[in-house]
Each structure stands twice: as structure tokens, then as C-alpha cells.
């Protein structure tokens, strides 16, 4: 079943993250089956597939968020820049500072906009106020939120609109300058205008970091990603350049899913 | 102790609620009307147990009559007498002029005090203390806060810890009047609810001093009292209380509004009879001197 | 789709009866609930009216003013050349200074909260954040059961056991003192603060914790910087409840404080609280006397103090809740 990823002529891939034989179990139930996948640097990789196909679970194992859930077991290897993040002496807290995450529902802290963005910097030990202010501004600009909030940095982040809140969460994740950003259906709770802005933002961010995004929206995957991986029943069915995946999928299952015949 | 007090308070409430009507009827009863079969007796905590023993024995030999005994303190009993919510008040001190006037004003009858037993108010210290005697002036200085160290009265160099009764207690008023000469207690006096609480506190405090009825002497020891610095020290006992040589002996009283009538009168008469008087010593107090 | 379409067309074929239904039961139920709610409000109001009615003569009654004026209840009295605050209601010259009583209430309440707040919040954090679900299922009801311990029992424990421990540990001058009473009160206060704080902590959305962890927080950082601050209004409400419980508690302080009306800040000294004074003296007073009205005034003032403290903190909590949620 493992697809022949490298057999088709594709552009050479500079690998940022790589999984080998990655399996994830919830207790006895296996949610992800021996996935081999590479994430190219400065690319957006879209993970698609029907609900419950294991793509979100897979995503969460890329920054060891699965460790925070009771009863989850991860087998196989995940490398970041060639270094195993599940190694025995690896601190998952440090991994998460390099691999940031944005969730399906925006979840700003009940703090001011400024404190939300500064959170990751402060817990990493940054005390210098001037530097904090600079980094917060930079992250907010990056997340295309600065102009909308610069006059109310010290009001609660929960007072923002849904789309703004999601961009605030992105700014919060960007502030610690991660190398990889994982996004779990970041636009699923947003209206079409906010979604469009978010997609633009993702395309801009690609210049500076590597992004893995889970989405249910085929058009979105097609618009923002360079590569797409199709998951089905916990297995990686096919992965390749997005354009090719959407025009000439190799597997029948991929074609059925993309064309809306199931899922 | 508190739980005893609480029970008593509840009891008093019950008595008030259920017997209020009967009580009022009984005090207003005219000759010829059928005798009230129920009365309420309320007041001094010192006298609660004594009163209960009397009531039990009396009710046994005079079937059909009910006597409710409640505590709360002499002041509480006197207040109840003034308010008309009790027939007989048990008091461990005589009424003040002001109280007598209030009884007269509200109940339209003179307050009648009847001596029913004798109590020797003991002053006690921790069982480990070597102190044997104090004079009344020394005691007054200690309790008004003038003397604060045991070494000034022949004890060790340590602060005196004062224990006393709440200000609704007859014992409090008696002590204040007869020992302190009506001066105020020192503010540092720790006031406890009930004589046994005071005795308990002194039992647990090597430098404590307390006072209370002679019946409560567990774990503490009573000291001999001198009337003044020149006189002989006297220990509290039946003999010294009855002959009046112990300076802190006092009469325990029944107080009624007007002469007692009906059940209240027969109960009081019985208490004063040899049968009633013979029970007193088993509770820890002394019968009235004969004659 | 076809199902919905067919039901829609058959519905349109019938004549729709959209008239109002009587729903008598609804109205009876609603009226009953309103009546019960009103009853409880009215009874609280009646208690207030009664206490106020008995307390107000302190301000105007000549019977009261023969013995004490409102000013004399607060200002010190000259005794042998130095100022003293005295509570000696049964005396040749009755003295009704309420300063020692309120100071006493304050002392024991502060001791109780200083002890109860950290321990119960820590217990709540342990229960909500660290304990396994089985441990939690045992621990929470166990601690909440403490609230059901009658205060006589707690007071008796403080009187007999705690007092001796504390005197041995700190060498306090008085065996029964503000510290003993305060710790006894803490026993009654802890379950209240614990229970409300634990609920507040568990009400913090899981997404905050996830977000904090995803940003590279250690679990402790997530707790201290995100979860605790988010639960703070709830914890504050718990502390308020605890404050009310502590300052209003009577039996424990009657038993364990020694009841001497002293004016000092020494926790090793005996102390007398407002509640203990009312409880012990109200049974004795002649209705309508100065002493009687002063005791009611004490009760009214105590109510006023707790009411004001409650209003102030409720406002602060409301503001912090608003700033947390971002609404204006």
C-alpha cells in the first residue's frame, strides 16, 4: 500500500521534517499506520482526507502534542533537520518551541493582545521590555494583524473577531520564531473573507518557515500548498506536488476523494 | 461546656415555646382554679444540675406535674422572670435593685428571693501549682489586672493567665461584687462558657487561675482564701461554708415574682424540706445551715 | 433531501393551526418558582428589618444614650491617664467600646484566610490539574465533607487539641488565642474555598492548556501563567465566600479564642469577636436595654462590613471577568 513517492519526476525536495514508520495508538486502537512522509523546507504541505483518517493525529505527533494526551503511544521516527524528536534525551517542551501549532478553533488566552503574543517569549525567559515590544510588533505584522490592533494592544484578545483571533493565535505562534508551523484546520470556523485573508497570510509566511496544514477544503489545499498528502483510514495513500495530485492522482482512492465521490 | 450549653439553650427555647402559655397561666392562677401541672425553672448554670435532680425526684413522687429546668445563666433567668417567660428563676446571686424594680414594673409583683442551697465559690489553680492561699485583696488585684505576675503573690516568675465566666453568669456577678468590689475585670480575662470550661482551661494551663462552684474540681486544686491579709486562710468545705467562715460562700436562690403559688410553691417547699436538702451534697453543693 | 421536500409539501396541504395553546402547567410552575424565590428574598429582608429596627435606637434612644453614645462606642476612654478601648457591658459604668470586638473578628478572620487560602487553592490545583481521575473522585467529596463537620466539633477540636499544640509550638502567652481560633476557623473555611476554586479551575477551557503547551510551556508554566489567571475570578469568589464564613462563624471562636476583649495585634493573645459577644451576651440582656440595642447594633455593623466587602470584591471580580472575556 505504501505509495512510490519518489518514483515520479518531481522537483528535488529539501527536507525539513521526515517521518519513518510513524504509528500512533490511542490505547489499543491504532490511529496512524506506519507513515513515511517528508516535509519540504519553505513549502506548505497540505494533509487531506476524510474525517477520522488520522491526519490531525499525524499532525500532532510532529510537535509531540500527542504526549499531553493520556494513553497515546507513538512508534517510529520523526526527524527535524535530521535530528530525532522522539529521542530519549529530547525535551518535548523544547521541540514545541521549534515546531509551533495553530488550532482549529482560535484559542487566545484571556489576556491582552500584547500579552498573548508575548507569552511564548516570556516563558522562554525574555524580560527586556523594549525587545518584547519589538518582537510582538514583528509577529503581529507577520500575521497581518498589526494595523488592526496597534491601537488596542492592551485590550483582551477575546474581544477580537473570529478571523482576528485566529490571526492573533498565528502571531502568538510566530513570536517565538518557530521553524515549522502546524495548522489544524485553521479556517474551519472562519467566514469566507477571513478565510481568504488567512490563505494569503499562509502563502506569505512560506517564505520564512515551513508549514503543515490539515484542511477539509480541497480548494484551500489547492490554493495554498505546494505538496499534498492524502490520508485514508490512518494510512498515507498518496503524496505529491499539489498540482499533480489534483490533476493526475495515481490512486483511485485519491481521485474519488478529490472529486467528491466520498468523504 | 458548650455542647451542654447549646442543649440547654435549645431546651430553654422549647420550654419557652411549649410552656409559655401554661407558664403565664400558672403565675396568674387564683385559688380555687385547678393547679398548673407544668412550670418552667430557668437561670443559673451553676444550679442547672441541682435543679434537674430536684425536679426528677419531685416529679417521681408527684405524678402528673412537669418541671422544666433550663440554664443560660442567672442573668438569663432574671431576664426571663422579668419578661414573664419563666415561673421560677434560679439565681446564684441576689437581684440588683434595678432588676427588682423591673420585675415590679413588668410583673406587677415584688421579686421574692428564697435561699435553697449553699455554694462555696472556689478559686482554683493548676494541679501542678504550689500556690496554697490568697487573700481577697490579692485576688482582687490579680483579677483587675493590677498584679500580673505570679512572683508578686509568692509564685514563680511568670505571667498570670486569668480565666473567668461570661458576664451573663451569676458567678461572674458574685465574684465581681464580692471579690473585685465591683471594679471591672481585667480586659485580659478570658471568659468561657460554663464553670466546667473554666476548670478545664485551668487544668490545661500551668499558670492559669479560675473560679467557680465547688462542685467542679477535677484536675485543678482549690486554694485557701483569707478575708484580708491578716486573717486565717480557710479552705472551702461544708463546715466553713455553713458557719460562714469561708469568705466566698454564697446562697443559691429561687426567685419568683410575688410569693410562689401552685406547683411552684409545692416544688419550692419540697426543695426546702429535708428530702430536698439531703440531695444537695451529692451534686457538690451544701445544704442550708439548720435553724 | 427528498424526505424533507415531501414533508414540506404535505404540511402545506393541511391547514396549519398556529393558535396559542393554554399551557396552564407552565404558568403554575412559573408562579410557584417565583413565589419561592420571593419568599426567600422577603425573609432575608425581614431579618434585616428586624435587626435594623433593634439596632437603630443606638443612634437616637435616650435609654441607650444614658449608658453610651455612638461616639463612645468607637473612641477610647481615659483610664488612669492612658487611653483604653473597653468592652465591659456589665459594670457600674458599662463600657461598650466595639473596637476590640471588630479587631478580634478581623484578627481571627485574617489568620483563617492566611491559612485557608493557600492550602485550599493548592489542594484545588492538585485536584483539578494533577490528580488522577480516581484520586479526584475520592478527594473532592472527602474535602467537601469537611464542610459538614459541625462547628461545635471543629471548635472543640481547636479548644482541646489544637490549643495545646500551638502553645507548645509557639509558646503563646494565652493557651486560647487568635491563632487557635483562626486555625479552627480555617478548618470550616477550607472546604468552601476549595470547592469553589476547584470548580473554577476545571471550568478553564482545555484549549488554553493546549495552546500554552503548544507554545512550549512546561505544565507548571501553563498552570501559573494561563490556567490560574483565567480561574482567578472564580477563586476570588471562593475566597469571598470563605471570608463571609469565617467572619460570621460563632461557635468555633466562642470555644477557642478565650474571649478576652483585648486591643493588640498579638496573635498569641486571647481575643473576642463580634459574633462570640452577641452569642454569649444576647441571652442575658433585658429586652430594650442599652446593652440589648448595642448588641443588635454590633450585628447590624457586622452585616454592613461583610456586605461592603462583598460588594467591593464582587465589583473587582466583575471587572476582571470582563477584562478576561474582552467585553466592555
mmCIF file of N, CA and C in Angstrom, chain C residues 14 27 53 71 77 83 120 123 126 128 133 139 141 164 169 204 208 210 216 236 255 259 283-284 292-293 307 313 316:
data_model
loop_
_atom_site.group_PDB
_atom_site.id
_atom_site.type_symbol
_atom_site.label_atom_id
_atom_site.label_comp_id
_atom_site.label_asym_id
_atom_site.label_seq_id
_atom_site.Cartn_x
_atom_site.Cartn_y
_atom_site.Cartn_z
ATOM 1 N N UNK C 14 -52.115 20.680 4.563
ATOM 2 C CA UNK C 14 -53.031 20.830 5.707
ATOM 3 C C UNK C 14 -53.189 22.307 6.037
ATOM 4 N N UNK C 27 -47.612 27.908 33.478
ATOM 5 C CA UNK C 27 -47.826 29.143 34.234
ATOM 6 C C UNK C 27 -47.819 28.883 35.739
ATOM 7 N N UNK C 53 -34.196 47.505 63.072
ATOM 8 C CA UNK C 53 -35.133 48.144 63.998
ATOM 9 C C UNK C 53 -34.593 48.094 65.432
ATOM 10 N N UNK C 71 -20.532 57.693 69.564
ATOM 11 C CA UNK C 71 -19.127 58.095 69.511
ATOM 12 C C UNK C 71 -18.301 57.313 70.540
ATOM 13 N N UNK C 77 -11.359 55.539 75.916
ATOM 14 C CA UNK C 77 -11.766 56.180 77.158
ATOM 15 C C UNK C 77 -10.506 56.361 77.991
ATOM 16 N N UNK C 83 -5.256 55.936 77.282
ATOM 17 C CA UNK C 83 -6.464 55.657 76.523
ATOM 18 C C UNK C 83 -6.699 54.146 76.468
ATOM 19 N N UNK C 120 -6.156 25.678 50.531
ATOM 20 C CA UNK C 120 -7.274 25.161 49.742
ATOM 21 C C UNK C 120 -7.087 25.417 48.253
ATOM 22 N N UNK C 123 -4.778 22.739 47.162
ATOM 23 C CA UNK C 123 -5.498 21.465 47.073
ATOM 24 C C UNK C 123 -6.376 21.433 45.830
ATOM 25 N N UNK C 126 -4.170 20.872 42.857
ATOM 26 C CA UNK C 126 -3.775 19.465 42.783
ATOM 27 C C UNK C 126 -4.922 18.630 42.219
ATOM 28 N N UNK C 128 -7.602 19.549 40.468
ATOM 29 C CA UNK C 128 -8.061 19.854 39.114
ATOM 30 C C UNK C 128 -6.995 19.554 38.068
ATOM 31 N N UNK C 133 -8.041 10.795 37.809
ATOM 32 C CA UNK C 133 -9.474 10.980 37.987
ATOM 33 C C UNK C 133 -9.986 10.168 39.174
ATOM 34 N N UNK C 139 -10.965 12.504 46.510
ATOM 35 C CA UNK C 139 -10.502 13.668 47.265
ATOM 36 C C UNK C 139 -11.570 14.751 47.374
ATOM 37 N N UNK C 141 -15.013 14.872 47.164
ATOM 38 C CA UNK C 141 -16.074 14.712 48.170
ATOM 39 C C UNK C 141 -15.518 14.648 49.585
ATOM 40 N N UNK C 164 -3.306 23.145 72.566
ATOM 41 C CA UNK C 164 -2.116 22.615 73.236
ATOM 42 C C UNK C 164 -0.942 22.542 72.272
ATOM 43 N N UNK C 169 4.170 24.700 70.432
ATOM 44 C CA UNK C 169 4.998 25.065 69.274
ATOM 45 C C UNK C 169 5.474 26.515 69.352
ATOM 46 N N UNK C 204 -11.891 26.220 33.343
ATOM 47 C CA UNK C 204 -10.982 26.844 32.378
ATOM 48 C C UNK C 204 -10.923 25.944 31.139
ATOM 49 N N UNK C 208 -7.048 26.434 26.422
ATOM 50 C CA UNK C 208 -5.989 27.300 26.941
ATOM 51 C C UNK C 208 -4.749 26.486 27.277
ATOM 52 N N UNK C 210 -3.941 23.514 26.074
ATOM 53 C CA UNK C 210 -3.340 23.010 24.846
ATOM 54 C C UNK C 210 -2.500 24.093 24.191
ATOM 55 N N UNK C 216 5.226 25.792 23.942
ATOM 56 C CA UNK C 216 6.462 25.430 24.617
ATOM 57 C C UNK C 216 6.455 25.739 26.094
ATOM 58 N N UNK C 236 -11.394 33.973 43.412
ATOM 59 C CA UNK C 236 -11.700 35.145 44.238
ATOM 60 C C UNK C 236 -13.078 35.034 44.868
ATOM 61 N N UNK C 255 -15.485 28.999 71.508
ATOM 62 C CA UNK C 255 -14.768 27.953 72.217
ATOM 63 C C UNK C 255 -13.263 28.183 72.241
ATOM 64 N N UNK C 259 -11.981 34.686 74.378
ATOM 65 C CA UNK C 259 -12.991 35.738 74.575
ATOM 66 C C UNK C 259 -12.574 36.927 75.431
ATOM 67 N N UNK C 283 -28.401 36.310 75.242
ATOM 68 C CA UNK C 283 -29.336 35.501 76.024
ATOM 69 C C UNK C 283 -29.692 36.138 77.347
ATOM 70 N N UNK C 284 -28.836 37.016 77.831
ATOM 71 C CA UNK C 284 -28.980 37.524 79.192
ATOM 72 C C UNK C 284 -29.659 38.877 79.253
ATOM 73 N N UNK C 292 -28.837 45.569 75.129
ATOM 74 C CA UNK C 292 -29.598 44.859 74.095
ATOM 75 C C UNK C 292 -29.451 45.553 72.743
ATOM 76 N N UNK C 293 -29.656 46.862 72.723
ATOM 77 C CA UNK C 293 -29.580 47.576 71.444
ATOM 78 C C UNK C 293 -28.159 47.615 70.902
ATOM 79 N N UNK C 307 -21.195 43.047 53.989
ATOM 80 C CA UNK C 307 -21.880 43.479 52.771
ATOM 81 C C UNK C 307 -20.969 44.364 51.928
ATOM 82 N N UNK C 313 -15.488 43.485 46.469
ATOM 83 C CA UNK C 313 -14.791 42.414 45.760
ATOM 84 C C UNK C 313 -15.610 41.924 44.569
ATOM 85 N N UNK C 316 -14.775 44.135 41.809
ATOM 86 C CA UNK C 316 -13.431 43.872 41.283
ATOM 87 C C UNK C 316 -13.440 42.599 40.444
#
